[in-house]
PDB file of C-alpha atoms and ligand atoms in Angstrom:
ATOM      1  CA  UNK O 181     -63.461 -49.424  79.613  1.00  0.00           C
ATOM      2  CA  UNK O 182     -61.153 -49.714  82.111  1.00  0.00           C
ATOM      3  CA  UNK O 183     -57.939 -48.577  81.987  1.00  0.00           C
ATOM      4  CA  UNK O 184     -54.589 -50.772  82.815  1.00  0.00           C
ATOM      5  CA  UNK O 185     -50.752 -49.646  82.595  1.00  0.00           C
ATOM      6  CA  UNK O 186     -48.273 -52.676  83.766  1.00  0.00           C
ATOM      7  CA  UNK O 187     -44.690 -51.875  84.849  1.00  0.00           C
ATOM      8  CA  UNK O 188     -42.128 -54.723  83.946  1.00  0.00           C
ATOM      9  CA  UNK O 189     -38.189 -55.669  83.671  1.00  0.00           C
ATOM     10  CA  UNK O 190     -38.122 -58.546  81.828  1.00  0.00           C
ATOM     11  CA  UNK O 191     -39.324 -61.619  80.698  1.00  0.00           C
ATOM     12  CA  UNK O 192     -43.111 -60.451  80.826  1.00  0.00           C
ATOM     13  CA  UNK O 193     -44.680 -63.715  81.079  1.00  0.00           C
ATOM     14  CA  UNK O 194     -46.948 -62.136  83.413  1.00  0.00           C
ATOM     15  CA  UNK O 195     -47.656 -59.337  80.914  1.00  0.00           C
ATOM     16  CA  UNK O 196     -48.547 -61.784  78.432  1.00  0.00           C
ATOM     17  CA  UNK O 197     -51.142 -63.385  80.330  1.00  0.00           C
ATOM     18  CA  UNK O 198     -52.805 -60.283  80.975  1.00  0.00           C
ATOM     19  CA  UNK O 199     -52.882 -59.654  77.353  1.00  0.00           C
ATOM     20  CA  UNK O 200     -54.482 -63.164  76.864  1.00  0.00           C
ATOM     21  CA  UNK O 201     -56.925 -62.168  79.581  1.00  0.00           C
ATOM     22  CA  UNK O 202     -57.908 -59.241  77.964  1.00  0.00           C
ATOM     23  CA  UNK O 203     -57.955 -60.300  74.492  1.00  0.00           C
ATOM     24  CA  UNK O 204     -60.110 -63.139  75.618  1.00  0.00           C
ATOM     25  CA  UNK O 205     -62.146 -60.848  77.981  1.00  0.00           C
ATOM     26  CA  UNK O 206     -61.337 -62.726  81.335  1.00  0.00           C
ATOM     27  CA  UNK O 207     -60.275 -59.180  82.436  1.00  0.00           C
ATOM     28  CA  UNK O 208     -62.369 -56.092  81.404  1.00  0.00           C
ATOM     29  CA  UNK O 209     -60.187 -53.397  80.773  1.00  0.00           C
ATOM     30  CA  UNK O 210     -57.620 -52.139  78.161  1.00  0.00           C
ATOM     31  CA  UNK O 211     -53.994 -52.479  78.428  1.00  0.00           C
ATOM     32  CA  UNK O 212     -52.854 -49.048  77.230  1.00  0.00           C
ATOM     33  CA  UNK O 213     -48.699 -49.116  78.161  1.00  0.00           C
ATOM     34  CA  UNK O 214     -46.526 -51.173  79.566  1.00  0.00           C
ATOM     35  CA  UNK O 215     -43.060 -49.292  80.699  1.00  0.00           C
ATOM     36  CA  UNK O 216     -39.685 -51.051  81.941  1.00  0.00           C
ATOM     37  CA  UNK O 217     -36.543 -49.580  83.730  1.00  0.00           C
ATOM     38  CA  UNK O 218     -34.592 -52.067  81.178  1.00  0.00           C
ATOM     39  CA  UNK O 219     -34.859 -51.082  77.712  1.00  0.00           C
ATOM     40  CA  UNK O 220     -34.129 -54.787  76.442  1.00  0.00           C
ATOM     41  CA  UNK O 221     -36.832 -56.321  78.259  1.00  0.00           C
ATOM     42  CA  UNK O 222     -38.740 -59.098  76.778  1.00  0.00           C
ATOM     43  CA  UNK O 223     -41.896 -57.591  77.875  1.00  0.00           C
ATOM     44  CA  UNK O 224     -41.567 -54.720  75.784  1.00  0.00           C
ATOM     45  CA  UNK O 225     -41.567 -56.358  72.778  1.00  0.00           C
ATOM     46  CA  UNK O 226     -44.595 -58.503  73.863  1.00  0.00           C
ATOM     47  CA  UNK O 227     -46.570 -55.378  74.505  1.00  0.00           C
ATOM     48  CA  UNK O 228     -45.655 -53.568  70.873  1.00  0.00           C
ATOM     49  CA  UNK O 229     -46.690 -56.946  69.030  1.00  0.00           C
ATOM     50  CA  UNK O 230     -50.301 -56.522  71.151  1.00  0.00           C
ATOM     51  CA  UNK O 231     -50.081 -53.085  70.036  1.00  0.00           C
ATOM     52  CA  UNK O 232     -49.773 -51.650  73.354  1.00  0.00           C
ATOM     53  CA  UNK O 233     -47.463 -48.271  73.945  1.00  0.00           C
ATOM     54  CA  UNK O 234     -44.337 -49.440  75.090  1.00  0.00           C
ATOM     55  CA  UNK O 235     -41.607 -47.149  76.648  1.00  0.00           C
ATOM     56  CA  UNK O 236     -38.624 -47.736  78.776  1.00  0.00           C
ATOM     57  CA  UNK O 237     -36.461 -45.390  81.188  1.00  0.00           C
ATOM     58  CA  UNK O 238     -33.579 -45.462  82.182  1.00  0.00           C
ATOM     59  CA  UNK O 239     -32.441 -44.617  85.389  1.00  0.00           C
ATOM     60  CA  UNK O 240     -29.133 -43.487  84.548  1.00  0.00           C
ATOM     61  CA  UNK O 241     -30.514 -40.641  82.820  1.00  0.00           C
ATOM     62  CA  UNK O 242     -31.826 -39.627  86.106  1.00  0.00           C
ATOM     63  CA  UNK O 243     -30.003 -37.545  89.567  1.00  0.00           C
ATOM     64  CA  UNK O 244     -32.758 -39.235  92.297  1.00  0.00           C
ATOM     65  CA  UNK O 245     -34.994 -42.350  92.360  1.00  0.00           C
ATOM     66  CA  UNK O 246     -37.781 -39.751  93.416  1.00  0.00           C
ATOM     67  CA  UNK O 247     -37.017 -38.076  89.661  1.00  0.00           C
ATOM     68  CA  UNK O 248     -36.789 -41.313  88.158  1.00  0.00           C
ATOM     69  CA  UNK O 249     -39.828 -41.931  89.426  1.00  0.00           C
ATOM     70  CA  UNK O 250     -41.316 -38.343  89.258  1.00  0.00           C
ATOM     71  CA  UNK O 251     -41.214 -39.450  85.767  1.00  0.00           C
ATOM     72  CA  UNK O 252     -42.221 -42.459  85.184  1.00  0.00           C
ATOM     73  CA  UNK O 253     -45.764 -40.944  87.240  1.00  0.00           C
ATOM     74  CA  UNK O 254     -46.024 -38.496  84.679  1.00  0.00           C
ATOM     75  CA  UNK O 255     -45.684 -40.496  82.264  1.00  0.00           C
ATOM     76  CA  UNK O 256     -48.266 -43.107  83.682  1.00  0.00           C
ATOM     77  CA  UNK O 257     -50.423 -41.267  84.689  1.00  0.00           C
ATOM     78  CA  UNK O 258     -51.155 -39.905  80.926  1.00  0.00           C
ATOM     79  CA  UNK O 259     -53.295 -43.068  80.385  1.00  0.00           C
ATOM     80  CA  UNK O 260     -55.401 -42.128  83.005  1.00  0.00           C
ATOM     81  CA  UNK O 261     -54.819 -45.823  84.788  1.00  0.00           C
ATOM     82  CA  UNK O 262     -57.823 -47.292  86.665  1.00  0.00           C
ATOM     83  CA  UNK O 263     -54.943 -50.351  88.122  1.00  0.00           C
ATOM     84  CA  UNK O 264     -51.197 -50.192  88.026  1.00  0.00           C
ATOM     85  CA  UNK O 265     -49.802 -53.622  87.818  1.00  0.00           C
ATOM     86  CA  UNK O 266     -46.356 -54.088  88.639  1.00  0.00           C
ATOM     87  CA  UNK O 267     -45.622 -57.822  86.710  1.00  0.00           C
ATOM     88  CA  UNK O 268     -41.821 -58.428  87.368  1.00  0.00           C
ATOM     89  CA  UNK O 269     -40.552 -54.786  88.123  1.00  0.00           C
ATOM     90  CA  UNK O 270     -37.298 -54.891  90.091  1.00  0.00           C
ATOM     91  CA  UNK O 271     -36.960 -51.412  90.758  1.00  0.00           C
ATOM     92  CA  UNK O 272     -37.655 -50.243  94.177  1.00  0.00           C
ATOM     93  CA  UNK O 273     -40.296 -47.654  94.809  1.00  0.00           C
ATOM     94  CA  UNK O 274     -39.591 -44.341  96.215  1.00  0.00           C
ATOM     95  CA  UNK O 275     -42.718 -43.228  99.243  1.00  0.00           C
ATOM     96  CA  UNK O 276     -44.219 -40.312  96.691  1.00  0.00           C
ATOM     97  CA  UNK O 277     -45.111 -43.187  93.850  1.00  0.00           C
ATOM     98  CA  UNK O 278     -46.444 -45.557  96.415  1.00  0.00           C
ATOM     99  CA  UNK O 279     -48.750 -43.363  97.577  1.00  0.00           C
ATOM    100  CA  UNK O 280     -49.627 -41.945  94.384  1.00  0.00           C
ATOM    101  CA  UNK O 281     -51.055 -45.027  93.269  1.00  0.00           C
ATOM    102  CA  UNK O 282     -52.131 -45.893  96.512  1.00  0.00           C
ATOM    103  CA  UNK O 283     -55.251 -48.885  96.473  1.00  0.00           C
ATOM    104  CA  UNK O 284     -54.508 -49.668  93.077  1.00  0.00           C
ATOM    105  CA  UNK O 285     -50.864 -50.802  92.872  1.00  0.00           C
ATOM    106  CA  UNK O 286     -50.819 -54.509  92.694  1.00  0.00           C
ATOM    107  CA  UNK O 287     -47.667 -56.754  92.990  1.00  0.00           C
ATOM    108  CA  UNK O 288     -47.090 -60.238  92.244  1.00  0.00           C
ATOM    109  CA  UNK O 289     -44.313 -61.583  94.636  1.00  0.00           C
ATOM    110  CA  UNK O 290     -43.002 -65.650  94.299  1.00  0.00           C
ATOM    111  CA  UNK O 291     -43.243 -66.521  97.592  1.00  0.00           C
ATOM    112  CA  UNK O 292     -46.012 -67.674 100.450  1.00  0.00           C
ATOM    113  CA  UNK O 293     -45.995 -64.070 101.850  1.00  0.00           C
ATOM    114  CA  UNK O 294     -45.313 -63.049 104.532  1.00  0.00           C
ATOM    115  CA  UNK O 295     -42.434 -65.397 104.093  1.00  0.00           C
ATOM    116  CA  UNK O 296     -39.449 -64.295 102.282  1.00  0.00           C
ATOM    117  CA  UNK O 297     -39.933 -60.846 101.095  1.00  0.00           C
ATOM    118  CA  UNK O 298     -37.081 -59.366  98.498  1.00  0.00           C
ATOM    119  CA  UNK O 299     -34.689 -61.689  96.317  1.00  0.00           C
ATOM    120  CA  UNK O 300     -33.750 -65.150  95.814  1.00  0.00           C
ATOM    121  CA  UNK O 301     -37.391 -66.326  97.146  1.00  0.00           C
ATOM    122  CA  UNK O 302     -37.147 -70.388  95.281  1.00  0.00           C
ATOM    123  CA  UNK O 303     -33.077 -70.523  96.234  1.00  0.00           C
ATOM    124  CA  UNK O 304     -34.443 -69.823 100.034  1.00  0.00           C
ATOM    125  CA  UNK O 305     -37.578 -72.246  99.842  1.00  0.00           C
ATOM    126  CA  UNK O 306     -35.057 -74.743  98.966  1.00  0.00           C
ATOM    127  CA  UNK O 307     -31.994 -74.262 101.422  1.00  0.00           C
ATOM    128  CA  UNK O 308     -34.647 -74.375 103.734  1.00  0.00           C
ATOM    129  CA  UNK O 309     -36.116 -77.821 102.696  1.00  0.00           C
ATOM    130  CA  UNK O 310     -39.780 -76.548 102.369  1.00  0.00           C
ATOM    131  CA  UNK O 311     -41.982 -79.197 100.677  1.00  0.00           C
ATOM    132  CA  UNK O 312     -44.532 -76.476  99.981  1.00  0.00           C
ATOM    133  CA  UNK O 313     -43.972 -72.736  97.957  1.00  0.00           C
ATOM    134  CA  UNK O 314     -45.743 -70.278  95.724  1.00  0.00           C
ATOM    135  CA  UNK O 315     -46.690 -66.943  95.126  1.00  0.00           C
ATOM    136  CA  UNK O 316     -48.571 -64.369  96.297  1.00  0.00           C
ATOM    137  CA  UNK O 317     -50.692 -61.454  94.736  1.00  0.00           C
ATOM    138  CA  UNK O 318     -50.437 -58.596  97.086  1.00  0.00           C
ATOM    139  CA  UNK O 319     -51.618 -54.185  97.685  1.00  0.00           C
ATOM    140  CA  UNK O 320     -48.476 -52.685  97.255  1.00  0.00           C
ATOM    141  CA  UNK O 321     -47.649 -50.258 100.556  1.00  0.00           C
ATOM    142  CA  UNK O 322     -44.060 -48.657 101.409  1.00  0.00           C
ATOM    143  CA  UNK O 323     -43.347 -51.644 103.006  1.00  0.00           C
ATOM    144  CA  UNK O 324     -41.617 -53.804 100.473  1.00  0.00           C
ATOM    145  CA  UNK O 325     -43.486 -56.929  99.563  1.00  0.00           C
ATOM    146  CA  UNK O 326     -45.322 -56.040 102.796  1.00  0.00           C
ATOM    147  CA  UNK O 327     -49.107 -55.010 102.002  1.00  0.00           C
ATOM    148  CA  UNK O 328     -52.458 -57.204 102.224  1.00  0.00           C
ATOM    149  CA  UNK O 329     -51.875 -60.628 100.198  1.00  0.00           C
ATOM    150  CA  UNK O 330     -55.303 -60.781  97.994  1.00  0.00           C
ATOM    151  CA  UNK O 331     -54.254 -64.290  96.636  1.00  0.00           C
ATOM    152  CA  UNK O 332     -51.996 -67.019  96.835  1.00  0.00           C
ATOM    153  CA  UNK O 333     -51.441 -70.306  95.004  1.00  0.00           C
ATOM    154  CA  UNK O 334     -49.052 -73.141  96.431  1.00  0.00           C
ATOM    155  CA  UNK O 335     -47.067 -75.511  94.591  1.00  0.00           C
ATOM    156  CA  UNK O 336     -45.465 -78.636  95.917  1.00  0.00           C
ATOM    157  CA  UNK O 337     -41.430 -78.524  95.920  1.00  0.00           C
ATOM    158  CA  UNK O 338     -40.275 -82.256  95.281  1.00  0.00           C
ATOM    159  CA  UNK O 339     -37.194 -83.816  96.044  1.00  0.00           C
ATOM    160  CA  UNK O 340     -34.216 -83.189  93.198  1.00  0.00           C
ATOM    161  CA  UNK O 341     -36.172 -80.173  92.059  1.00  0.00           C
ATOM    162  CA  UNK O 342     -33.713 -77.186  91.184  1.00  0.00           C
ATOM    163  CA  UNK O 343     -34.647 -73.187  91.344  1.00  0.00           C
ATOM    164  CA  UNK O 344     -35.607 -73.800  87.330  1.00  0.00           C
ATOM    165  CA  UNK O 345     -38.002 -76.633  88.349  1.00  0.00           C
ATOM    166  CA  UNK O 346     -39.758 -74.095  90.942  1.00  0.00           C
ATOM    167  CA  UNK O 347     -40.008 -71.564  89.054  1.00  0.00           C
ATOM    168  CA  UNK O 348     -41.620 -72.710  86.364  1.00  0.00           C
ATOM    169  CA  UNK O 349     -44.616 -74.333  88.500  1.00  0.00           C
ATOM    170  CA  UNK O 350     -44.229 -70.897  90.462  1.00  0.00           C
ATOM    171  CA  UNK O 351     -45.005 -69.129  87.017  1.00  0.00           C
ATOM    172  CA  UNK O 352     -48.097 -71.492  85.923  1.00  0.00           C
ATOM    173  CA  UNK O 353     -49.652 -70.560  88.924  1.00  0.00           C
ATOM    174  CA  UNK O 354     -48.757 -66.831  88.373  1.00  0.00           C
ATOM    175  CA  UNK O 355     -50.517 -66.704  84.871  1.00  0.00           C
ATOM    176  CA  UNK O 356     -53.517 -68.121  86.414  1.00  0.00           C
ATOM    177  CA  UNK O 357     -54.123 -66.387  89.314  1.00  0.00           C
ATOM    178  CA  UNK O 358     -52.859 -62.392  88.367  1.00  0.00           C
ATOM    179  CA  UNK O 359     -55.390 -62.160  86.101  1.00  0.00           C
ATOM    180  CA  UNK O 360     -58.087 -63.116  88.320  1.00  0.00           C
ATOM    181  CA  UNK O 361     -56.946 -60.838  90.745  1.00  0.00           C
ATOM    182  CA  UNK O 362     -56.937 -57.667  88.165  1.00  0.00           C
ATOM    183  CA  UNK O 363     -60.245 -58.950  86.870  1.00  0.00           C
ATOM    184  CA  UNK O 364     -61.817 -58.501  90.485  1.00  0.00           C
ATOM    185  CA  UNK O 365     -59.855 -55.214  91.090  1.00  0.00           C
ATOM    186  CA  UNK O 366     -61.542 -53.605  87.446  1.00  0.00           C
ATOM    187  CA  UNK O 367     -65.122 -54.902  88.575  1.00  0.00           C
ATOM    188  CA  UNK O 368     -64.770 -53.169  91.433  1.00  0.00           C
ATOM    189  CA  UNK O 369     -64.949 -56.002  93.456  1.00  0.00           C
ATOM    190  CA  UNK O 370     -61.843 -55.921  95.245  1.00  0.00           C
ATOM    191  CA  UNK O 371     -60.437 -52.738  97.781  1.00  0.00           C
ATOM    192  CA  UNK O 372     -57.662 -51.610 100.487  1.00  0.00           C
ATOM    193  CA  UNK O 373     -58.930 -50.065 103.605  1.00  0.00           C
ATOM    194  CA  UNK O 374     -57.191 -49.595 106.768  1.00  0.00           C
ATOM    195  CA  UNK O 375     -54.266 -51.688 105.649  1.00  0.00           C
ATOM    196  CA  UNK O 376     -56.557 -54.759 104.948  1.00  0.00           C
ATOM    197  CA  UNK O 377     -57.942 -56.224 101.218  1.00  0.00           C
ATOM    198  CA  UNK O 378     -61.420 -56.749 100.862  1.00  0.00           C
ATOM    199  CA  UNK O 379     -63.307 -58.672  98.403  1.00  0.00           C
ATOM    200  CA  UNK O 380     -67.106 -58.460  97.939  1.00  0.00           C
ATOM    201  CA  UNK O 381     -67.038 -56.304 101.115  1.00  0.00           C
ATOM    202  CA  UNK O 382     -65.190 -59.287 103.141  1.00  0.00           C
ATOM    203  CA  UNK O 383     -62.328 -58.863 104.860  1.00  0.00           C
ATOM    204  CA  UNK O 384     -59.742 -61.215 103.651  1.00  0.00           C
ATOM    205  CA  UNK O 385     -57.205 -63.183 105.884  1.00  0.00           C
ATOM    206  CA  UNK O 386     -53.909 -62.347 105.986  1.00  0.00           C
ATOM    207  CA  UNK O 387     -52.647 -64.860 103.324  1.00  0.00           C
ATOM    208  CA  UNK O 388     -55.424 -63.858 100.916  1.00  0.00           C
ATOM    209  CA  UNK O 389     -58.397 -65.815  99.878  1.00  0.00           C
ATOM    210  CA  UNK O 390     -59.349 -68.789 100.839  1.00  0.00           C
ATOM    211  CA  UNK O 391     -56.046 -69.469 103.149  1.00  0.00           C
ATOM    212  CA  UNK O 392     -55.910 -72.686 104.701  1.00  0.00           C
ATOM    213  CA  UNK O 393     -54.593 -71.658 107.950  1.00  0.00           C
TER     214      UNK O 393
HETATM  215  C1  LIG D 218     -42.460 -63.400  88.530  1.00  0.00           C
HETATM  216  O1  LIG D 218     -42.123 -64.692  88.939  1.00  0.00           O
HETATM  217  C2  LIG D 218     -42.900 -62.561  89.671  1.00  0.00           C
HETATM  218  O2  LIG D 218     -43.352 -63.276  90.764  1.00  0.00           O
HETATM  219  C3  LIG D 218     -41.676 -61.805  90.069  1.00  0.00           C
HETATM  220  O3  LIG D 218     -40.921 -61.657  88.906  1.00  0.00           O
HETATM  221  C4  LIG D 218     -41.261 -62.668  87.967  1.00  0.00           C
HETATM  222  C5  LIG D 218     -41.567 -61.966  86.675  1.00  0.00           C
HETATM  223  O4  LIG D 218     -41.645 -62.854  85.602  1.00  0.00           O
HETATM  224  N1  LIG D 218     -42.065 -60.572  90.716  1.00  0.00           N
HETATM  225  P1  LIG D 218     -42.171 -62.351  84.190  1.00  0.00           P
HETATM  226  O5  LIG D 218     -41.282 -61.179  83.760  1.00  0.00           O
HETATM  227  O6  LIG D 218     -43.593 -61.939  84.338  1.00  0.00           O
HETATM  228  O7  LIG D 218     -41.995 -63.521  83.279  1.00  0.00           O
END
């Protein structure tokens, strides 16, 4: 079996779909710890009732983000992971664990990337009026929310709708398609080379799988 370890800081409502998707064998692999830099993340307590190692570090305790992160690699890296799934982590990542976990780091990122990378992603979609949004699945490379979308789903943004209101159809989508995504990467069906992701041995476009444009 495959081996997964998910890195959170909240909420976890990613997390938990993974667990569903594993419990109901939509992904094959084992969950076998989650970790958070918050200690009263949501997520943790979602993992411990799966009965899934939970641990959380705090970076206070620690002089560097590369120690902080020196760390958490150890640490990780225990359960031998196969994927390293980062499902609402808000920390940023320092070069050495990047490239550690290099071609099996995957991010989910609420936005049609390669629009609005970092923060604040549905507040932005909405100053700028956009009738269309999402999120996007994404390699993980030192350039933040910068490597090779896999997978994106689009919602519609209606008029009156708030951040709340976006996020939530944001999040439906995000529960839907992570787990596909992690269920391709564990059957081996999904890669990085040279930059690019490739499923089945295709190159993918730069928004991911079947993009429209
Ligand atoms: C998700 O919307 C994800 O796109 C972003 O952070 C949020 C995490 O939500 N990176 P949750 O903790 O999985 O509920």
């Amino acid at each position: 079996m495959k081996n997964i370890v998910v890195l959170i800081s909240g909420n976890g409502s990613n997390l938990q779909a993974m667990i569903d998707a594993c419990a109901q064998e939509r992904i094959n692999g084992t969950l076998r710890a989650v970790f958070s830099n918050k200690a009263e993340a949501y997520g943790l307590e979602r993992a411990r009732e799966a009965g899934i190692a939970a641990r959380a570090l705090s970076a206070g305790n620690f002089d560097s983000r590369e120690a902080f992160d020196l760390q958490l690699m150890q640490e990780i890296d225990a359960y031998a992971p196969d994927v390293v799934v980062l499902a609402g982590y808000m920390r940023i990542l320092s070069p050495a664990f990047v490239a550690n976990y290099r071609g099996r780091l995957l991010n989910i990122h609420p936005s049609l990337l390669p629009k609005y990378p970092g923060l604040h992603t549905h507040r932005q979609a909405l100053a700028n009026g956009d009738r269309e949004h999402g999120t996007s699945v994404h390699f993980v490379t030192e350039e933040l929310d910068g490597g090779p979308v896999i997978l994106q789903a689009k919602i519609p943004v209606f008029e009156g709708d708030n951040e709340e209101d976006i996020a939530a159809r944001v999040q439906h989508q995000e529960h839907a398609i992570y787990p596909l995504v992690v269920g391709w990467f564990l059957e081996g069906r999904l890669t990085m080379k040279e930059g690019r992701a490739w499923l089945d041995g295709q190159l993918l476009p730069a928004q991911g799988y079947a993009a429209d444009e």
